[in-house]
Tab-separated table of C-alpha atoms and ligand atoms in Angstrom:
chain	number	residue	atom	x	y	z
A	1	UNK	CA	0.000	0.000	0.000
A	2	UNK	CA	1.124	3.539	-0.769
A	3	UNK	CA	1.565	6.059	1.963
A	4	UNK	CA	1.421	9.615	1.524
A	5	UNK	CA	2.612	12.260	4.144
A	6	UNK	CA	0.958	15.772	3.603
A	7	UNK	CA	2.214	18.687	5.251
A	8	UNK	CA	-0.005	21.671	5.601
A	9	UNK	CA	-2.913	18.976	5.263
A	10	UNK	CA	-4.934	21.953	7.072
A	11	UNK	CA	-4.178	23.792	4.589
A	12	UNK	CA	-6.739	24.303	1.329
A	13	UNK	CA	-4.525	22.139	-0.804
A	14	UNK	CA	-3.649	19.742	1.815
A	15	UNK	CA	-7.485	18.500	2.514
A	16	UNK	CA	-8.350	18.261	-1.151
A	17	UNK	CA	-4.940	16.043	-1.840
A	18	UNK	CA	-6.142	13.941	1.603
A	19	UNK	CA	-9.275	13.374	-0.590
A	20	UNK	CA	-7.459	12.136	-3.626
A	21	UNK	CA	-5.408	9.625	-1.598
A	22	UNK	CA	-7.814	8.299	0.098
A	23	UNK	CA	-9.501	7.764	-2.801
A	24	UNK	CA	-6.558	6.147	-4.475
A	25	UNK	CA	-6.292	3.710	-1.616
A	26	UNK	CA	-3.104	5.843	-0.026
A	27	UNK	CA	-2.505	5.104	3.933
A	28	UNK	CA	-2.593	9.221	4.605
A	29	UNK	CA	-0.446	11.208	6.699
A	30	UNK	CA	-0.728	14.537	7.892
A	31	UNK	CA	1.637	16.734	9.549
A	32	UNK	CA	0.183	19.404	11.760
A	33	UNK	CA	1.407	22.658	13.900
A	34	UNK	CA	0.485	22.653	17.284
A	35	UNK	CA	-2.086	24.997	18.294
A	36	UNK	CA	-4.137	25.929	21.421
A	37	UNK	CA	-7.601	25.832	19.648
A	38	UNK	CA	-7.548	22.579	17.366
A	39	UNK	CA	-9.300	23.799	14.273
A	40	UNK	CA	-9.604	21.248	11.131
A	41	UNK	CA	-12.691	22.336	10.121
A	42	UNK	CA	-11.327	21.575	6.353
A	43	UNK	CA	-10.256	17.950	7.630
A	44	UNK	CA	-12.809	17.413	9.978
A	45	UNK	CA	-15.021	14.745	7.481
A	46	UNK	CA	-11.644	12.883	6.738
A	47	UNK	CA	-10.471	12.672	10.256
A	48	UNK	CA	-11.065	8.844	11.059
A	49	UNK	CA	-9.201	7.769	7.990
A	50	UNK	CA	-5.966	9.645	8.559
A	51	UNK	CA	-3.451	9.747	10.883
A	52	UNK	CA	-2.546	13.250	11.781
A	53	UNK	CA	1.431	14.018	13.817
A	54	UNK	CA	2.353	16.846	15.067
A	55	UNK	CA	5.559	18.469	14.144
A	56	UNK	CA	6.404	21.984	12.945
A	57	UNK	CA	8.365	23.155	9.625
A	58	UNK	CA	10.937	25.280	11.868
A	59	UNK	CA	11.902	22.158	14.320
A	60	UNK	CA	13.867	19.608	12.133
A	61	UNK	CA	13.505	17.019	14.669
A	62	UNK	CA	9.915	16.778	15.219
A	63	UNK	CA	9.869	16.413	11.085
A	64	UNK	CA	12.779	13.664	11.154
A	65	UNK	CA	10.748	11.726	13.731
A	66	UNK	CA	7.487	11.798	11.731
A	67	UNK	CA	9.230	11.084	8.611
A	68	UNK	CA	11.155	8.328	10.227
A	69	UNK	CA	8.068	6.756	11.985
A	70	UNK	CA	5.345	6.884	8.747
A	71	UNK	CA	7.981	5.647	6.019
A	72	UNK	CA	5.837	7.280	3.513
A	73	UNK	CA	6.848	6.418	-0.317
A	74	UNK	CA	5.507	10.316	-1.311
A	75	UNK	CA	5.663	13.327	0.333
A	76	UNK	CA	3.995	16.543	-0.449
A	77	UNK	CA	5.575	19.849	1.158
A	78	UNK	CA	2.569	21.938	1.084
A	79	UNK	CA	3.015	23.430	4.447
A	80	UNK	CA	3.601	27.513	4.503
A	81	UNK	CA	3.672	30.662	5.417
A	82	UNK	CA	1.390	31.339	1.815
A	83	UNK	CA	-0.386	34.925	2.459
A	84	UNK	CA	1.694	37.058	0.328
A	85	UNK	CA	1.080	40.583	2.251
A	86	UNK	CA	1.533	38.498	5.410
A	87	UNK	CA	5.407	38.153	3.966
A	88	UNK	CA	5.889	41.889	4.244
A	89	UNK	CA	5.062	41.822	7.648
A	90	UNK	CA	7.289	38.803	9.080
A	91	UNK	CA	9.363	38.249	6.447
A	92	UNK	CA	11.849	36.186	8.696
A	93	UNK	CA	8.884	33.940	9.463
A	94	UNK	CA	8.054	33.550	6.136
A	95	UNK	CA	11.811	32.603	5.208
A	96	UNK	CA	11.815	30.340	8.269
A	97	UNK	CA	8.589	28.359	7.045
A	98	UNK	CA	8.766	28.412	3.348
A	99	UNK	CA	12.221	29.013	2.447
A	100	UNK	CA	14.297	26.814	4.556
A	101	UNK	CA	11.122	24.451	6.241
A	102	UNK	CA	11.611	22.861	2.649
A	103	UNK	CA	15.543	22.212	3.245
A	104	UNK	CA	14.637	20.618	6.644
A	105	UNK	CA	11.765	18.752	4.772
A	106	UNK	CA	14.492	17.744	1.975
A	107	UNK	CA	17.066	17.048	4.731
A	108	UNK	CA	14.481	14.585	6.576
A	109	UNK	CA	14.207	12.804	3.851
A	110	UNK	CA	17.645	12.529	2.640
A	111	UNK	CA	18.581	11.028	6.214
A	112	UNK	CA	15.566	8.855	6.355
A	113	UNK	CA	15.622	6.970	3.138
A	114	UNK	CA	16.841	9.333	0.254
A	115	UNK	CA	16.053	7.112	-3.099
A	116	UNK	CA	12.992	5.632	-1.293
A	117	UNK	CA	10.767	8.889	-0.830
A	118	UNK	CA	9.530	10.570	-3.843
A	119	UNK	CA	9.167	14.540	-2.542
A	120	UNK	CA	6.991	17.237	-4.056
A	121	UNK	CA	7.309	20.880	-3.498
A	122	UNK	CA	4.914	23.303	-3.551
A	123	UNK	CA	6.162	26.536	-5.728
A	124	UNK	CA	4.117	29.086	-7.062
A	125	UNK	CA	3.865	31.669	-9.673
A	126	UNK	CA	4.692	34.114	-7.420
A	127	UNK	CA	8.226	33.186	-8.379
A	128	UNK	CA	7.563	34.896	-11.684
A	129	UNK	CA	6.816	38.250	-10.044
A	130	UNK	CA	7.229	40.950	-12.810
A	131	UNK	CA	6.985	38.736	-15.344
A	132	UNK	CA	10.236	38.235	-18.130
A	133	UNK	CA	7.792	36.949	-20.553
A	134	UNK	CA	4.383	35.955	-21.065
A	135	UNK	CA	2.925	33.547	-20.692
A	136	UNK	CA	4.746	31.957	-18.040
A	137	UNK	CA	6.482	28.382	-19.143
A	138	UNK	CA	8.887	26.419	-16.700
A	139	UNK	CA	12.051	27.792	-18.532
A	140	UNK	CA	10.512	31.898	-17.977
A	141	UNK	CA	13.194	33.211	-15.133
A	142	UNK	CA	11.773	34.332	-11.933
A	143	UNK	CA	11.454	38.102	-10.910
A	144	UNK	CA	9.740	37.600	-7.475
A	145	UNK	CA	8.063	40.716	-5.498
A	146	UNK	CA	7.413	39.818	-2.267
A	147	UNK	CA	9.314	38.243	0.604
A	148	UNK	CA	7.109	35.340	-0.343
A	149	UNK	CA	7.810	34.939	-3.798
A	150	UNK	CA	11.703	35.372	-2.695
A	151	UNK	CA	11.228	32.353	-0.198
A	152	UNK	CA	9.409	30.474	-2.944
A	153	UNK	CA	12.227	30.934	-5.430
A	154	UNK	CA	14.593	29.413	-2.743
A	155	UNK	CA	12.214	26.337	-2.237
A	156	UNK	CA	12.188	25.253	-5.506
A	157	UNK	CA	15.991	26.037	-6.148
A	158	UNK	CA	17.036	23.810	-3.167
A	159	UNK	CA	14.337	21.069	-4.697
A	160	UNK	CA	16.392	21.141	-7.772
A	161	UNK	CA	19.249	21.378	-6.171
A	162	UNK	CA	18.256	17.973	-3.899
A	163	UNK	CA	17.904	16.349	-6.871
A	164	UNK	CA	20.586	16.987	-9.072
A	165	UNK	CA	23.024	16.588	-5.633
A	166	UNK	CA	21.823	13.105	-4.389
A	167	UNK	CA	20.051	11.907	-7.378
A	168	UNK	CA	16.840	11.940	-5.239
A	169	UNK	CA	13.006	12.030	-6.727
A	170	UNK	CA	12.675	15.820	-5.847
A	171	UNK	CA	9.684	17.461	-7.865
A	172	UNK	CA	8.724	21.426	-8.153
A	173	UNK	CA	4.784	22.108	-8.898
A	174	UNK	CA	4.907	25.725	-10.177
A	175	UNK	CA	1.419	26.304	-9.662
A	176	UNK	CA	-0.804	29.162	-10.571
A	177	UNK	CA	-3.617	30.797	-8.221
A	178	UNK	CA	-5.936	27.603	-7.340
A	179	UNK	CA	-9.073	28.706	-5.235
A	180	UNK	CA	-12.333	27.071	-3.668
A	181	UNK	CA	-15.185	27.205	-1.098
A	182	UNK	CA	-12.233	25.792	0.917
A	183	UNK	CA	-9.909	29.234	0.299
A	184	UNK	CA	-8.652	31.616	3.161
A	185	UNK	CA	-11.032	34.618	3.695
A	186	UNK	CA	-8.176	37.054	3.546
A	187	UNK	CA	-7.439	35.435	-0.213
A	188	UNK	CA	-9.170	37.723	-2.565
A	189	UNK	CA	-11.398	35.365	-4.557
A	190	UNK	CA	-12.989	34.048	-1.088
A	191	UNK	CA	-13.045	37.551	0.352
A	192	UNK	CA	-15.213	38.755	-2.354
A	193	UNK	CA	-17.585	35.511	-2.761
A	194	UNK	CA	-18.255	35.712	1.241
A	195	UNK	CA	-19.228	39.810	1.101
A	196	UNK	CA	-21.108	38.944	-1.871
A	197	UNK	CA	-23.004	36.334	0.110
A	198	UNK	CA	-23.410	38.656	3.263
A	199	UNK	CA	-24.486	41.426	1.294
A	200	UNK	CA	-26.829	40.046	-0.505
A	201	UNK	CA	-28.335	38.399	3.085
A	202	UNK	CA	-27.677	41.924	4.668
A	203	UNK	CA	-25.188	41.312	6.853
A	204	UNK	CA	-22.797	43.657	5.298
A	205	UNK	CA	-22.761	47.120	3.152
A	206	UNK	CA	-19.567	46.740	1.568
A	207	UNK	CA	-16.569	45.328	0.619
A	208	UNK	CA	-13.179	47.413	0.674
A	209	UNK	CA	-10.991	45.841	-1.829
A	210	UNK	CA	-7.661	46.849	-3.349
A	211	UNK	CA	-5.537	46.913	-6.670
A	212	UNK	CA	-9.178	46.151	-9.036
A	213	UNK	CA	-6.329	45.379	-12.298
A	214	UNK	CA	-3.964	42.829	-10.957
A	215	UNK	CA	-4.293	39.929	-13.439
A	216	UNK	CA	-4.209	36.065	-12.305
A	217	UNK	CA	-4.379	32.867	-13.462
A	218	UNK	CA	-7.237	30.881	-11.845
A	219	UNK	CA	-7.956	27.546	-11.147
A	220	UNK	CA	-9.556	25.296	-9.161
A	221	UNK	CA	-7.765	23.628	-6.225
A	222	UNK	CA	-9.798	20.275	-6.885
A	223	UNK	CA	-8.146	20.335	-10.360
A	224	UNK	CA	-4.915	21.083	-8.896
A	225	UNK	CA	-3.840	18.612	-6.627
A	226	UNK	CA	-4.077	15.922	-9.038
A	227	UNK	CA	-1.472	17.378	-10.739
A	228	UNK	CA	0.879	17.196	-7.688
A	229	UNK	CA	-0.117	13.574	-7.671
A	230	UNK	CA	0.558	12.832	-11.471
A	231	UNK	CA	4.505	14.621	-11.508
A	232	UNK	CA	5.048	12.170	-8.394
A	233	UNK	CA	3.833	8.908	-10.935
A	234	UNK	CA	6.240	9.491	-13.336
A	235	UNK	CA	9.506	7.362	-14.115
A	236	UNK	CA	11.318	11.110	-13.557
A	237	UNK	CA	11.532	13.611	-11.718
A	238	UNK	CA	10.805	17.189	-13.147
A	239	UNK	CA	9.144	19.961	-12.501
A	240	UNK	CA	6.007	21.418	-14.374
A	241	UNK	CA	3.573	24.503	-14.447
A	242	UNK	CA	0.477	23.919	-13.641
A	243	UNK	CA	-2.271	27.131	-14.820
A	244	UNK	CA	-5.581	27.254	-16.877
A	245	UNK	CA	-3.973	29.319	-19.343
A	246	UNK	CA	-6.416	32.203	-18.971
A	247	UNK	CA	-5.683	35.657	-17.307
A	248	UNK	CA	-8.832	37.510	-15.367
A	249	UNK	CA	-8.761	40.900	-13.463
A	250	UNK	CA	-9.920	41.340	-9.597
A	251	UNK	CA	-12.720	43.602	-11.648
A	252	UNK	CA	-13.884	40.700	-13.758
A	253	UNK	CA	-13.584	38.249	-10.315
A	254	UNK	CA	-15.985	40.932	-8.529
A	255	UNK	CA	-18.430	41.603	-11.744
A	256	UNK	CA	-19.241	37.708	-11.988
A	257	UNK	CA	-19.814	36.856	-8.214
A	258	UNK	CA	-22.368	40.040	-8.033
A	259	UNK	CA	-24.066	39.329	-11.257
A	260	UNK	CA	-24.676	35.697	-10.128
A	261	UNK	CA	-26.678	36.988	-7.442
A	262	UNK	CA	-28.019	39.625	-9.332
A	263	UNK	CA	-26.606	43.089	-7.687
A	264	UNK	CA	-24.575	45.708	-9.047
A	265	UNK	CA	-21.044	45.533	-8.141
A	266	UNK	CA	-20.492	49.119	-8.408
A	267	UNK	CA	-22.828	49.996	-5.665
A	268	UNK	CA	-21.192	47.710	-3.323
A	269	UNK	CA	-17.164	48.433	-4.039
A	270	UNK	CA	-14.697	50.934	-2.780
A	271	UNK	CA	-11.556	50.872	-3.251
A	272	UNK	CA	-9.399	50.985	-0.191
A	273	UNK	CA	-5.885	51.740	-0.484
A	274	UNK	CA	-5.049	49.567	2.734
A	275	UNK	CA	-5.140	46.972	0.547
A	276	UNK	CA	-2.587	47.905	-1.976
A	277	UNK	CA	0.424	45.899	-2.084
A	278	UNK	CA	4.232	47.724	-1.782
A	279	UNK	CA	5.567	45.922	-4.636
A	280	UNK	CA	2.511	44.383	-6.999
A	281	UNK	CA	2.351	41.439	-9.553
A	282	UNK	CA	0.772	43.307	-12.718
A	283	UNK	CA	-0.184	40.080	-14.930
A	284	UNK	CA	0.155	36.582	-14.092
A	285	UNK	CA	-0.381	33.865	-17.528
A	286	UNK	CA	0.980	30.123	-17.231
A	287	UNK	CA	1.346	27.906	-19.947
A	288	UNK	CA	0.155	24.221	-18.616
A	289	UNK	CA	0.939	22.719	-21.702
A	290	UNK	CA	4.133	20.621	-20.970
A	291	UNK	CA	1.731	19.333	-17.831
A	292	UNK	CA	-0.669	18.574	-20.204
A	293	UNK	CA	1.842	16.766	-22.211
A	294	UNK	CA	3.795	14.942	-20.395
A	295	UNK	CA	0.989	14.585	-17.225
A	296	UNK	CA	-2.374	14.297	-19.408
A	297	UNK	CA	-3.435	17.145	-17.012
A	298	UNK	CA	-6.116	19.450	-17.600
A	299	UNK	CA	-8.317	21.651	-15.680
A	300	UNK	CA	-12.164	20.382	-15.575
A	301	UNK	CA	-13.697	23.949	-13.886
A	302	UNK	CA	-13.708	27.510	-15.987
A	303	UNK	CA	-13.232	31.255	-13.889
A	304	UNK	CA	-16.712	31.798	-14.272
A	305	UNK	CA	-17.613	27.973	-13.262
A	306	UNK	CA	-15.019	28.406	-10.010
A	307	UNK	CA	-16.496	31.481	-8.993
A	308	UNK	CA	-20.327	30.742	-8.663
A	309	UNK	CA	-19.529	27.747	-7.054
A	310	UNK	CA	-17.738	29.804	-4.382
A	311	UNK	CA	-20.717	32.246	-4.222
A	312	UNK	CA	-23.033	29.205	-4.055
A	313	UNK	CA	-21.278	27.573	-1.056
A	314	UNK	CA	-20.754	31.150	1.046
A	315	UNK	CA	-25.056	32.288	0.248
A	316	UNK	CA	-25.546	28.321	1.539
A	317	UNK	CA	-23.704	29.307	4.548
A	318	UNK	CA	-25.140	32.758	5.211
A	319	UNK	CA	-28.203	30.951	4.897
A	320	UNK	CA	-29.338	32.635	1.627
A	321	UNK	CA	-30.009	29.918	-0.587
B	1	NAP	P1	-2.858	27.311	3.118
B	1	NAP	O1	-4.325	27.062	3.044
B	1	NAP	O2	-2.364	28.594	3.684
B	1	NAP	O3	-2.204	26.104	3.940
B	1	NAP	C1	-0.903	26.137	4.413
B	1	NAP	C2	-0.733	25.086	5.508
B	1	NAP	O4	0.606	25.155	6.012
B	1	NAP	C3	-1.674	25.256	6.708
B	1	NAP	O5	-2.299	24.030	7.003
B	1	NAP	C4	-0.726	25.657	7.834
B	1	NAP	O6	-1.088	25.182	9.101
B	1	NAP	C5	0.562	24.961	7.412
B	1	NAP	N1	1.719	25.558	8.070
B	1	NAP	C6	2.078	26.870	8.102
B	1	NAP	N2	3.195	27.027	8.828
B	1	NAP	C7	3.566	25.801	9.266
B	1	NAP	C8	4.628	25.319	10.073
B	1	NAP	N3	5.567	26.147	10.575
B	1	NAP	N4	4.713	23.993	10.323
B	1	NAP	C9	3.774	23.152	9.835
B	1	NAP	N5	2.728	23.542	9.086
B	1	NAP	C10	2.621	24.855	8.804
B	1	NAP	O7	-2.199	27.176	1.665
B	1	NAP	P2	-2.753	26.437	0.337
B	1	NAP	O8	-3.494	27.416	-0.472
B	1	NAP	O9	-3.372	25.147	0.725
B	1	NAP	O10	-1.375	26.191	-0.427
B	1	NAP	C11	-0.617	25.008	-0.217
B	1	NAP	C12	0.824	25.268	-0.609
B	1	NAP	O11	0.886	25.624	-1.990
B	1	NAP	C13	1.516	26.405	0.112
B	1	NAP	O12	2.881	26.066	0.236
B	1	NAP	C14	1.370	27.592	-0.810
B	1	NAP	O13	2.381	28.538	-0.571
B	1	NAP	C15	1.498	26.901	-2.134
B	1	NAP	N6	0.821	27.517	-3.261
B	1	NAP	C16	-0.493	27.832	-3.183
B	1	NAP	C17	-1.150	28.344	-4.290
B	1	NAP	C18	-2.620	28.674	-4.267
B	1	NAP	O14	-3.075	29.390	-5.150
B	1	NAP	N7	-3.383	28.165	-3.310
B	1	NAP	C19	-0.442	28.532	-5.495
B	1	NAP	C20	0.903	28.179	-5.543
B	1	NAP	C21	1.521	27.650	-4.429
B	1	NAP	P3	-2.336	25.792	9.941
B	1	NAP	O15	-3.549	25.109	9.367
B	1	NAP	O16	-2.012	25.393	11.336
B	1	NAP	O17	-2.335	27.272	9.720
B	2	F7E	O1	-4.302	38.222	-4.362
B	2	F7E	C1	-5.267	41.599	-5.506
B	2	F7E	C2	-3.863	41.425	-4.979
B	2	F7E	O2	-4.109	37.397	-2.026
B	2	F7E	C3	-4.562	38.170	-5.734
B	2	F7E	C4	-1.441	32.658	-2.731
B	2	F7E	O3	-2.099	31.419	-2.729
B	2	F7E	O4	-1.525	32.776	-5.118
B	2	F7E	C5	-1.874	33.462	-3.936
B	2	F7E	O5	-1.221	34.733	-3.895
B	2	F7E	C6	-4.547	39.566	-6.347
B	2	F7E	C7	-3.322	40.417	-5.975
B	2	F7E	O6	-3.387	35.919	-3.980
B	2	F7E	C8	-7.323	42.556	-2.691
B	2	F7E	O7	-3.164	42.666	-4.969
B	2	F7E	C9	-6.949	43.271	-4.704
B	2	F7E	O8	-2.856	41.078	-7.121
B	2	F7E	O9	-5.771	36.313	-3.576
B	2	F7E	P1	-4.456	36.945	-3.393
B	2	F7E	P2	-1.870	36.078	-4.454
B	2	F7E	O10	-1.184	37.189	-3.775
B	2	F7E	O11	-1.867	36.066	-5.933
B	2	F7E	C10	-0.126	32.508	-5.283
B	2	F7E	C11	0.044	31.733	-6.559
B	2	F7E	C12	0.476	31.874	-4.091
B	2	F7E	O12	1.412	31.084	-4.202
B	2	F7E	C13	0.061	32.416	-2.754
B	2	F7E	O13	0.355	31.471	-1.713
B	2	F7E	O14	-5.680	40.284	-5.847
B	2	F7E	N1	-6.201	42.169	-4.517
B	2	F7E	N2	-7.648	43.531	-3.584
B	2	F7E	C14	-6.403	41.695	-3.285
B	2	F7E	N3	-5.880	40.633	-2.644
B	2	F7E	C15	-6.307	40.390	-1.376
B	2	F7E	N4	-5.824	39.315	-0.717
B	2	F7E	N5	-7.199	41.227	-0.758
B	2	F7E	C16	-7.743	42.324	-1.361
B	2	F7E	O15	-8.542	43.055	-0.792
């Protein structure tokens, strides 16, 4: 039987990928931060098939032991500091967690059983940053704007680097913005499909948002994390982008989560500038097309899809459908 160890199984990635195992027939591991409220509300349903061990990213003991005690035969770093503006504000944090929590990740599993672990990292197109070219392929260098993206770039570096130094199956997932019901309310896809849902049920007036032009490229996390899990079935290791391929503003996010419940965005939105950005990515565009290649990946849910399913699970909650 396969076993999979998951850090940041908390996470939004982390419980869909749980899902996916399970489904596969995986033994599931989770690695978890210790806390003094136990919250896995995203984990919650999945709890009594998965074993859950608590270590931290910054403490390469507790990881060693876990790694050492599950054996797994995959592992996916997902764990992270990931809230980009978060990264201006403890930017040694952020190194400590997702800059150099993947060397102690790598390091665990060197020590443990090197060529018997196959290791995915989670990178991101933040990496990219102010963009070289457009769109964004895996050979596009990386211009990264925020202490986040800079601790990203180092992640997937020392991946590489694992790799090409012990010969170990070390893969990089550069993935592109992947969202769902399951998203972070200080994320800006969830932030606007939960005011959308509590205005429209009255509980609030507005919804102070920032830079209205920023470009990404959106997915859905569901479609996502099978991706991870294809790059770690292959004979080799190597690292892919994963993206829709399509580019949307924060304007067009906000237009098609009013119109679904039929208000006028403009009545609704101001634009706050405590939610600009010191250094901003402009335009983010991947090109998934060696994943779809090489993988056979491809993304089953659209932007506009992705977004009224997020406005359809927040009115649920609110109580307004
Ligand atoms: P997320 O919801 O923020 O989850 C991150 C997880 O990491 C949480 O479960 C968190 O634990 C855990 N964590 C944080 N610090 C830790 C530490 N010191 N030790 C152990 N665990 C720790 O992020 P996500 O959206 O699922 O993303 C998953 C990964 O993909 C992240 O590495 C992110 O940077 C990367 N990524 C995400 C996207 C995207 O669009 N979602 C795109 C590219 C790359 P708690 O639950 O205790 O907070
Ligand atoms: O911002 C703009 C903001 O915070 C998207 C993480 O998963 O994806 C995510 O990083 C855009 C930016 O995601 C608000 O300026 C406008 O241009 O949803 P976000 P992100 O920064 O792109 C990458 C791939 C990751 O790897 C990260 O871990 O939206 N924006 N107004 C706003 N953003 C937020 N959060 N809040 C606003 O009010």
């Amino acid at each position: 039987m396969k076993k999979g160890l998951i850090t940041g199984i908390n996470g939004q990635d982390g419980s869909y990928l749980a899902e996916l195992l399970l489904e596969k027939g995986y033994e599931v591991h989770g690695l978890v931060r210790r806390s003094s409220t136990e919250t896995f509300e995203r984990i919650n349903h999945i709890t009594d098939r998965i074993k859950l061990h608590q270590a931290d990213l910054n403490d390469l003991s507790s990881i060693t032991e876990v790694v050492r005690e599950v054996r797994p035969t995959e592992i996916y770093n997902l764990a992270a500091q990931s809230f980009v503006p978060t990264s201006w504000k403890q930017p040694l944090l952020t190194g400590d967690i997702t800059a150099m929590g993947v060397t102690r990740m790598l390091e665990a599993v060197r020590q443990t059983d090197a060529k018997g672990i196959k290791f995915y990292q989670a990178s991101s197109s933040e990496m990219f940053g102010k963009v070289q070219e457009t769109p964004q392929r895996e050979e596009t260098p990386f211009y990264p704007r925020s202490p986040y993206g800079v601790a990203k770039a180092y992640g997937h570096f020392i991946t590489v680097n694992y790799r090409e130094s012990y010969q170990m199956f070390c893969v990089s997932g550069i993935l592109f913005n992947h969202e769902s019901e399951r998203r972070g309310k200080e994320f800006v896809t969830r932030k606007v499909t939960d005011a959308v849902a509590r205005i429209k049920t009255g509980k609030q007036k507005e919804l102070r948002i920032g830079n209205m032009d920023a470009k990404r490229d959106w997915g859905f996390a569901g479609d996502y994390v099978r991706a991870m899990w294809l790059m770690l079935q292959q004979d080799t290791p190597d690292d892919f982008v994963v993206a829709s391929g399509e580019t949307h503003t924060v304007k067009e996010l906000i237009e098609i989560a009013f119109d679904h419940v039929g208000l006028d965005w403009k009545k609704f939105v101001v634009q706050d500038p405590a939610f600009m950005r010191p250094a901003e990515v402009d335009l983010l565009l991947g090109d998934p097309s060696k994943a779809s290649r090489i993988l056979g990946w491809k993304p089953e849910l659209d932007f506009p899809g992705l977004v009224k399913r997020m406005v359809d699970f927040d009115l649920k909650r609110q109580g307004g459908a």
